[in-house]
PDB file of C-alpha atoms in Angstrom:
ATOM      1  CA  GLU C   1       7.387  19.770  -2.459  1.00 64.00           C
ATOM      2  CA  ALA C   2       9.323  16.442  -2.776  1.00 80.00           C
ATOM      3  CA  GLY C   3       7.450  13.188  -2.300  1.00 94.00           C
ATOM      4  CA  VAL C   4       8.508  10.038  -0.286  1.00 97.00           C
ATOM      5  CA  THR C   5      11.827   8.944  -1.737  1.00 97.00           C
ATOM      6  CA  GLN C   6      13.295   5.644  -1.665  1.00 98.00           C
ATOM      7  CA  PHE C   7      16.793   4.273  -2.635  1.00 97.00           C
ATOM      8  CA  PRO C   8      17.706   2.168  -4.313  1.00 98.00           C
ATOM      9  CA  SER C   9      14.829   1.624  -6.863  1.00 97.00           C
ATOM     10  CA  HIS C  10      16.316  -1.882  -7.476  1.00 97.00           C
ATOM     11  CA  SER C  11      18.626  -4.161  -5.643  1.00 97.00           C
ATOM     12  CA  VAL C  12      20.035  -7.558  -6.840  1.00 98.00           C
ATOM     13  CA  ILE C  13      21.769  -9.692  -4.073  1.00 97.00           C
ATOM     14  CA  GLU C  14      22.953 -13.105  -3.357  1.00 97.00           C
ATOM     15  CA  LYS C  15      21.450 -14.949  -0.679  1.00 97.00           C
ATOM     16  CA  GLY C  16      23.307 -14.376   2.553  1.00 97.00           C
ATOM     17  CA  GLN C  17      24.281 -11.032   1.759  1.00 97.00           C
ATOM     18  CA  THR C  18      23.285  -7.803   3.449  1.00 97.00           C
ATOM     19  CA  VAL C  19      20.996  -4.983   1.921  1.00 98.00           C
ATOM     20  CA  THR C  20      19.976  -1.749   3.185  1.00 98.00           C
ATOM     21  CA  LEU C  21      16.995   0.111   1.945  1.00 98.00           C
ATOM     22  CA  ARG C  22      16.555   3.881   2.522  1.00 98.00           C
ATOM     23  CA  CYS C  23      13.283   5.914   2.800  1.00 98.00           C
ATOM     24  CA  ASP C  24      13.153   9.601   2.933  1.00 97.00           C
ATOM     25  CA  PRO C  25       9.540  10.772   4.094  1.00 96.00           C
ATOM     26  CA  ILE C  26       8.004  14.001   3.135  1.00 95.00           C
ATOM     27  CA  SER C  27       9.553  16.604   5.268  1.00 93.00           C
ATOM     28  CA  GLY C  28       7.557  17.145   8.493  1.00 91.00           C
ATOM     29  CA  HIS C  29       5.906  13.901   8.444  1.00 93.00           C
ATOM     30  CA  ASP C  30       6.178  12.056  11.650  1.00 93.00           C
ATOM     31  CA  ASN C  31       4.467   8.758  10.865  1.00 94.00           C
ATOM     32  CA  LEU C  32       6.660   6.469   8.583  1.00 96.00           C
ATOM     33  CA  TYR C  33       5.657   3.119   7.570  1.00 97.00           C
ATOM     34  CA  TRP C  34       7.307   0.258   5.624  1.00 98.00           C
ATOM     35  CA  TYR C  35       5.223  -2.201   3.627  1.00 98.00           C
ATOM     36  CA  ARG C  36       6.261  -5.114   1.368  1.00 97.00           C
ATOM     37  CA  ARG C  37       4.627  -6.993  -1.310  1.00 96.00           C
ATOM     38  CA  VAL C  38       6.058 -10.386  -2.251  1.00 94.00           C
ATOM     39  CA  MET C  39       5.456 -11.865  -5.512  1.00 87.00           C
ATOM     40  CA  GLY C  40       1.575 -12.725  -6.042  1.00 84.00           C
ATOM     41  CA  LYS C  41       0.624 -11.591  -2.848  1.00 91.00           C
ATOM     42  CA  GLU C  42      -1.070  -8.378  -1.153  1.00 95.00           C
ATOM     43  CA  ILE C  43       0.994  -5.485   0.131  1.00 96.00           C
ATOM     44  CA  LYS C  44       1.712  -6.189   3.877  1.00 96.00           C
ATOM     45  CA  PHE C  45       2.340  -3.722   6.751  1.00 96.00           C
ATOM     46  CA  LEU C  46       6.044  -4.229   8.202  1.00 97.00           C
ATOM     47  CA  LEU C  47       6.399  -1.449  10.926  1.00 96.00           C
ATOM     48  CA  HIS C  48       5.621   1.991  11.929  1.00 95.00           C
ATOM     49  CA  PHE C  49       7.469   4.763  13.280  1.00 95.00           C
ATOM     50  CA  VAL C  50       6.329   7.932  14.919  1.00 93.00           C
ATOM     51  CA  LYS C  51       9.333  10.235  14.634  1.00 94.00           C
ATOM     52  CA  GLU C  52      12.243   8.187  16.086  1.00 94.00           C
ATOM     53  CA  SER C  53      10.157   5.742  18.059  1.00 94.00           C
ATOM     54  CA  LYS C  54       8.716   2.194  16.800  1.00 95.00           C
ATOM     55  CA  GLN C  55       5.142   2.405  17.297  1.00 93.00           C
ATOM     56  CA  ASP C  56       4.290  -0.928  15.887  1.00 94.00           C
ATOM     57  CA  GLU C  57       6.649  -3.536  14.526  1.00 94.00           C
ATOM     58  CA  SER C  58       4.169  -6.521  14.474  1.00 93.00           C
ATOM     59  CA  GLY C  59       4.433  -6.977  10.912  1.00 94.00           C
ATOM     60  CA  MET C  60       8.318  -7.610  10.760  1.00 95.00           C
ATOM     61  CA  PRO C  61       9.007 -11.121   9.561  1.00 93.00           C
ATOM     62  CA  ASN C  62      11.866 -12.088  11.760  1.00 92.00           C
ATOM     63  CA  ASN C  63      15.142 -10.902  13.236  1.00 94.00           C
ATOM     64  CA  ARG C  64      16.831 -10.652  10.239  1.00 97.00           C
ATOM     65  CA  PHE C  65      14.914  -7.410   9.473  1.00 97.00           C
ATOM     66  CA  LEU C  66      16.225  -4.066  11.326  1.00 97.00           C
ATOM     67  CA  ALA C  67      14.695  -0.890  10.857  1.00 97.00           C
ATOM     68  CA  GLU C  68      15.937   2.324  12.251  1.00 97.00           C
ATOM     69  CA  ARG C  69      14.798   6.147  12.055  1.00 97.00           C
ATOM     70  CA  THR C  70      17.607   7.886  13.805  1.00 86.00           C
ATOM     71  CA  GLY C  71      16.598  11.502  14.462  1.00 88.00           C
ATOM     72  CA  GLY C  72      13.109  11.055  13.198  1.00 86.00           C
ATOM     73  CA  THR C  73      13.981  11.788   9.575  1.00 93.00           C
ATOM     74  CA  TYR C  74      14.774   9.329   7.144  1.00 97.00           C
ATOM     75  CA  SER C  75      14.599   5.593   7.933  1.00 98.00           C
ATOM     76  CA  THR C  76      16.583   2.490   6.950  1.00 98.00           C
ATOM     77  CA  LEU C  77      15.610  -1.106   6.642  1.00 98.00           C
ATOM     78  CA  LYS C  78      18.391  -3.549   6.628  1.00 98.00           C
ATOM     79  CA  VAL C  79      17.954  -7.220   5.893  1.00 97.00           C
ATOM     80  CA  GLN C  80      20.881  -9.454   7.155  1.00 96.00           C
ATOM     81  CA  PRO C  81      21.284 -12.065   6.045  1.00 97.00           C
ATOM     82  CA  ALA C  82      18.945 -11.933   3.026  1.00 97.00           C
ATOM     83  CA  GLU C  83      17.038 -15.046   2.095  1.00 97.00           C
ATOM     84  CA  LEU C  84      15.379 -16.034  -1.215  1.00 96.00           C
ATOM     85  CA  GLU C  85      11.696 -15.321   0.427  1.00 96.00           C
ATOM     86  CA  ASP C  86      12.762 -11.772   1.011  1.00 97.00           C
ATOM     87  CA  SER C  87      12.457 -10.904  -2.646  1.00 97.00           C
ATOM     88  CA  GLY C  88       9.507  -8.299  -3.363  1.00 97.00           C
ATOM     89  CA  VAL C  89       8.928  -4.719  -3.451  1.00 97.00           C
ATOM     90  CA  TYR C  90       9.482  -2.671  -0.315  1.00 98.00           C
ATOM     91  CA  PHE C  91       7.179   0.403   0.114  1.00 98.00           C
ATOM     92  CA  CYS C  92       7.960   3.285   2.368  1.00 98.00           C
ATOM     93  CA  ALA C  93       4.933   5.604   3.131  1.00 97.00           C
ATOM     94  CA  SER C  94       4.668   8.712   5.483  1.00 95.00           C
ATOM     95  CA  SER C  95       1.904  10.917   6.749  1.00 93.00           C
ATOM     96  CA  GLY C  96       1.544  14.032   9.037  1.00 89.00           C
ATOM     97  CA  LEU C  97       0.701  13.335  12.832  1.00 79.00           C
ATOM     98  CA  GLY C  98      -2.737  14.540  12.742  1.00 72.00           C
ATOM     99  CA  THR C  99      -3.439  13.284   9.163  1.00 67.00           C
ATOM    100  CA  VAL C 100      -2.754   9.486   9.574  1.00 67.00           C
ATOM    101  CA  GLU C 101      -5.397   8.776   6.821  1.00 78.00           C
ATOM    102  CA  LYS C 102      -3.419  10.785   4.168  1.00 87.00           C
ATOM    103  CA  LEU C 103      -0.785   8.321   3.330  1.00 93.00           C
ATOM    104  CA  PHE C 104       2.023   9.129   0.742  1.00 96.00           C
ATOM    105  CA  PHE C 105       3.753   6.288  -0.751  1.00 97.00           C
ATOM    106  CA  GLY C 106       7.304   6.050  -2.269  1.00 98.00           C
ATOM    107  CA  SER C 107       7.909   4.203  -5.542  1.00 97.00           C
ATOM    108  CA  GLY C 108       9.387   1.187  -3.667  1.00 97.00           C
ATOM    109  CA  THR C 109      12.592  -0.675  -3.751  1.00 98.00           C
ATOM    110  CA  GLN C 110      12.458  -3.850  -5.889  1.00 97.00           C
ATOM    111  CA  LEU C 111      14.701  -6.218  -4.018  1.00 98.00           C
ATOM    112  CA  SER C 112      15.622  -9.582  -5.797  1.00 97.00           C
ATOM    113  CA  VAL C 113      17.689 -12.212  -3.731  1.00 97.00           C
ATOM    114  CA  LEU C 114      19.300 -14.829  -6.047  1.00 96.00           C
TER     115      LEU C 114
ATOM    116  CA  THR L   1      -5.790 -15.908   4.985  1.00 59.00           C
ATOM    117  CA  GLN L   2      -6.618 -13.081   2.811  1.00 69.00           C
ATOM    118  CA  LEU L   3      -8.468 -10.421   4.907  1.00 86.00           C
ATOM    119  CA  LEU L   4      -9.679  -8.144   1.999  1.00 93.00           C
ATOM    120  CA  GLU L   5     -10.859  -9.989  -1.167  1.00 94.00           C
ATOM    121  CA  GLN L   6     -10.981  -7.936  -4.298  1.00 96.00           C
ATOM    122  CA  SER L   7     -12.870  -8.884  -7.275  1.00 96.00           C
ATOM    123  CA  PRO L   8     -12.386  -9.235 -10.196  1.00 97.00           C
ATOM    124  CA  GLN L   9      -8.708  -9.826 -10.228  1.00 96.00           C
ATOM    125  CA  PHE L  10      -8.246  -8.786 -13.714  1.00 97.00           C
ATOM    126  CA  LEU L  11     -10.818  -6.516 -15.865  1.00 97.00           C
ATOM    127  CA  SER L  12     -10.419  -5.747 -19.408  1.00 97.00           C
ATOM    128  CA  ILE L  13     -12.934  -3.385 -21.036  1.00 96.00           C
ATOM    129  CA  GLN L  14     -13.539  -0.973 -23.963  1.00 97.00           C
ATOM    130  CA  GLU L  15     -13.415   2.720 -23.505  1.00 97.00           C
ATOM    131  CA  GLY L  16     -16.725   4.087 -22.532  1.00 97.00           C
ATOM    132  CA  GLU L  17     -17.982   1.163 -20.731  1.00 97.00           C
ATOM    133  CA  ASN L  18     -18.850   1.139 -16.980  1.00 97.00           C
ATOM    134  CA  LEU L  19     -17.314  -1.296 -14.336  1.00 97.00           C
ATOM    135  CA  THR L  20     -17.537  -1.997 -10.857  1.00 98.00           C
ATOM    136  CA  VAL L  21     -14.722  -3.468  -8.586  1.00 98.00           C
ATOM    137  CA  TYR L  22     -15.536  -4.947  -5.188  1.00 97.00           C
ATOM    138  CA  CYS L  23     -13.692  -5.254  -1.899  1.00 97.00           C
ATOM    139  CA  ASN L  24     -14.946  -7.644   0.675  1.00 95.00           C
ATOM    140  CA  SER L  25     -14.088  -8.902   4.166  1.00 94.00           C
ATOM    141  CA  SER L  26     -15.597 -10.584   7.052  1.00 92.00           C
ATOM    142  CA  SER L  27     -13.994  -7.982   9.220  1.00 92.00           C
ATOM    143  CA  VAL L  28     -15.352  -4.673  10.324  1.00 94.00           C
ATOM    144  CA  PHE L  29     -12.967  -1.678   9.327  1.00 94.00           C
ATOM    145  CA  SER L  30     -12.833   1.759  10.911  1.00 93.00           C
ATOM    146  CA  SER L  31     -11.978   3.315   7.607  1.00 93.00           C
ATOM    147  CA  LEU L  32     -11.327   1.984   4.041  1.00 95.00           C
ATOM    148  CA  GLN L  33      -9.277   3.491   1.198  1.00 96.00           C
ATOM    149  CA  TRP L  34      -8.744   3.054  -2.328  1.00 97.00           C
ATOM    150  CA  TYR L  35      -5.625   3.410  -4.098  1.00 97.00           C
ATOM    151  CA  ARG L  36      -4.431   3.353  -7.559  1.00 97.00           C
ATOM    152  CA  GLN L  37      -0.959   2.101  -8.654  1.00 96.00           C
ATOM    153  CA  GLU L  38       0.981   2.628 -11.793  1.00 94.00           C
ATOM    154  CA  PRO L  39       3.828   0.373 -12.825  1.00 91.00           C
ATOM    155  CA  GLY L  40       7.016   1.326 -11.161  1.00 92.00           C
ATOM    156  CA  GLU L  41       5.182   3.577  -8.775  1.00 95.00           C
ATOM    157  CA  GLY L  42       3.788   3.508  -5.359  1.00 96.00           C
ATOM    158  CA  PRO L  43       0.041   3.380  -4.470  1.00 97.00           C
ATOM    159  CA  VAL L  44      -1.553   6.825  -4.747  1.00 97.00           C
ATOM    160  CA  LEU L  45      -4.605   7.423  -2.461  1.00 96.00           C
ATOM    161  CA  LEU L  46      -7.860   8.090  -4.350  1.00 96.00           C
ATOM    162  CA  VAL L  47     -10.428   8.320  -1.477  1.00 95.00           C
ATOM    163  CA  THR L  48     -11.094   7.554   2.278  1.00 94.00           C
ATOM    164  CA  VAL L  49     -14.429   6.418   3.526  1.00 95.00           C
ATOM    165  CA  VAL L  50     -15.130   5.918   7.129  1.00 93.00           C
ATOM    166  CA  THR L  51     -18.949   5.966   7.572  1.00 93.00           C
ATOM    167  CA  GLY L  52     -21.227   2.795   6.827  1.00 94.00           C
ATOM    168  CA  GLY L  53     -23.131   3.638   3.794  1.00 95.00           C
ATOM    169  CA  GLU L  54     -21.087   6.612   2.905  1.00 95.00           C
ATOM    170  CA  VAL L  55     -20.812   7.331  -0.880  1.00 97.00           C
ATOM    171  CA  LYS L  56     -17.965   9.563  -2.407  1.00 97.00           C
ATOM    172  CA  LYS L  57     -17.470  10.657  -5.789  1.00 97.00           C
ATOM    173  CA  LEU L  58     -14.435  11.720  -7.634  1.00 94.00           C
ATOM    174  CA  LYS L  59     -15.289  12.635 -11.132  1.00 95.00           C
ATOM    175  CA  ARG L  60     -16.211   9.586 -12.981  1.00 97.00           C
ATOM    176  CA  LEU L  61     -15.422   7.418  -9.783  1.00 97.00           C
ATOM    177  CA  THR L  62     -17.821   6.588  -7.198  1.00 98.00           C
ATOM    178  CA  PHE L  63     -16.801   4.775  -3.952  1.00 97.00           C
ATOM    179  CA  GLN L  64     -19.224   3.198  -1.373  1.00 97.00           C
ATOM    180  CA  PHE L  65     -18.611   1.854   1.944  1.00 96.00           C
ATOM    181  CA  GLY L  66     -20.874  -0.953   3.126  1.00 96.00           C
ATOM    182  CA  ASP L  67     -23.380  -0.270   5.787  1.00 95.00           C
ATOM    183  CA  ALA L  68     -21.721  -2.760   8.163  1.00 95.00           C
ATOM    184  CA  ARG L  69     -18.115  -1.316   7.226  1.00 95.00           C
ATOM    185  CA  LYS L  70     -17.082  -4.697   5.934  1.00 95.00           C
ATOM    186  CA  ASP L  71     -16.941  -4.031   2.214  1.00 95.00           C
ATOM    187  CA  SER L  72     -16.616  -1.234  -0.304  1.00 97.00           C
ATOM    188  CA  SER L  73     -17.037  -1.011  -4.278  1.00 97.00           C
ATOM    189  CA  LEU L  74     -15.432   1.277  -6.664  1.00 98.00           C
ATOM    190  CA  HIS L  75     -17.668   2.194  -9.795  1.00 98.00           C
ATOM    191  CA  ILE L  76     -16.211   3.737 -12.888  1.00 97.00           C
ATOM    192  CA  THR L  77     -18.468   5.316 -15.585  1.00 97.00           C
ATOM    193  CA  ALA L  78     -17.498   5.708 -19.058  1.00 97.00           C
ATOM    194  CA  ALA L  79     -14.080   4.339 -18.613  1.00 97.00           C
ATOM    195  CA  GLN L  80     -11.243   6.168 -20.238  1.00 97.00           C
ATOM    196  CA  PRO L  81      -7.847   4.550 -21.269  1.00 96.00           C
ATOM    197  CA  GLY L  82      -6.189   6.691 -18.552  1.00 95.00           C
ATOM    198  CA  ASP L  83      -8.159   4.733 -15.948  1.00 96.00           C
ATOM    199  CA  THR L  84      -5.802   1.768 -16.721  1.00 96.00           C
ATOM    200  CA  GLY L  85      -3.999   0.659 -13.702  1.00 96.00           C
ATOM    201  CA  LEU L  86      -4.037  -1.501 -10.414  1.00 97.00           C
ATOM    202  CA  TYR L  87      -6.819  -0.534  -7.937  1.00 98.00           C
ATOM    203  CA  LEU L  88      -6.231  -1.555  -4.538  1.00 97.00           C
ATOM    204  CA  CYS L  89      -8.440  -1.366  -1.429  1.00 97.00           C
ATOM    205  CA  ALA L  90      -7.120  -1.016   2.083  1.00 96.00           C
ATOM    206  CA  GLY L  91      -8.643  -1.146   5.421  1.00 95.00           C
ATOM    207  CA  ARG L  92      -7.868   0.326   8.712  1.00 93.00           C
ATOM    208  CA  ARG L  93      -8.945  -1.461  12.011  1.00 90.00           C
ATOM    209  CA  THR L  94     -10.232   0.440  14.884  1.00 87.00           C
ATOM    210  CA  GLY L  95      -7.137   1.640  17.143  1.00 84.00           C
ATOM    211  CA  ALA L  96      -4.637   0.579  14.449  1.00 84.00           C
ATOM    212  CA  ASN L  97      -2.413   2.745  12.145  1.00 82.00           C
ATOM    213  CA  ASN L  98      -1.544   0.232   9.587  1.00 90.00           C
ATOM    214  CA  LEU L  99      -3.475  -0.676   6.355  1.00 93.00           C
ATOM    215  CA  PHE L 100      -4.493  -4.132   5.419  1.00 95.00           C
ATOM    216  CA  PHE L 101      -4.391  -4.270   1.601  1.00 96.00           C
ATOM    217  CA  GLY L 102      -6.474  -6.280  -0.967  1.00 95.00           C
ATOM    218  CA  THR L 103      -4.845  -8.179  -3.677  1.00 89.00           C
ATOM    219  CA  GLY L 104      -5.682  -5.661  -6.249  1.00 95.00           C
ATOM    220  CA  THR L 105      -7.765  -5.442  -9.564  1.00 97.00           C
ATOM    221  CA  ARG L 106      -5.779  -4.788 -12.643  1.00 97.00           C
ATOM    222  CA  LEU L 107      -7.858  -2.731 -14.972  1.00 97.00           C
ATOM    223  CA  THR L 108      -7.156  -2.163 -18.679  1.00 97.00           C
ATOM    224  CA  VAL L 109      -9.302   0.038 -20.609  1.00 97.00           C
ATOM    225  CA  ILE L 110      -8.909  -0.471 -24.473  1.00 97.00           C
ATOM    226  CA  PRO L 111      -9.138   2.487 -26.727  1.00 95.00           C
TER     227      PRO L 111
END
């Protein structure tokens, strides 16, 4: 069974550009989470989908970040326009509806904004 | 403000030694998890503890949840080079689905 897949693994963009990160959760997992770790800081929660609905987006830093999960399968996280402080590793994680504690993480997308 | 403080931040020990990593908070958590992360990979869940005072063992790893559910510890017996990695604690508050992560403890076990 495939794990959580994230694409791209690395992205280097210039300030002001747009970047879209993609996450494919484990098949059948209704819960999908985005987390982020910026340099020297702890991993922080961004938002949580249950199927296609945003359950909690309290961790989204500002309106330059837009997450979608159309159809309740894969999710995208778009940053537009990107700023220097957006650099970091963006992790996606998924879990089944009744097994919220068993979280599976992807390998992350390393985003560098220059 | 860091919700979950881990100590030590870095730990380098010889193979065969024992070690303990601590995860402390002033907040109460409904559950606490420990993850291990390798370079270039995402965190991998090791254990979940949910009851105050709970102790769980995973081979040479022993995890304990504090009685008040504010802290946890990870003890490794007879560390092996394969134990090298970043250890993260993460807590979940009552009624919430998101995790609060500690800053991590980077463990190096020298052969």
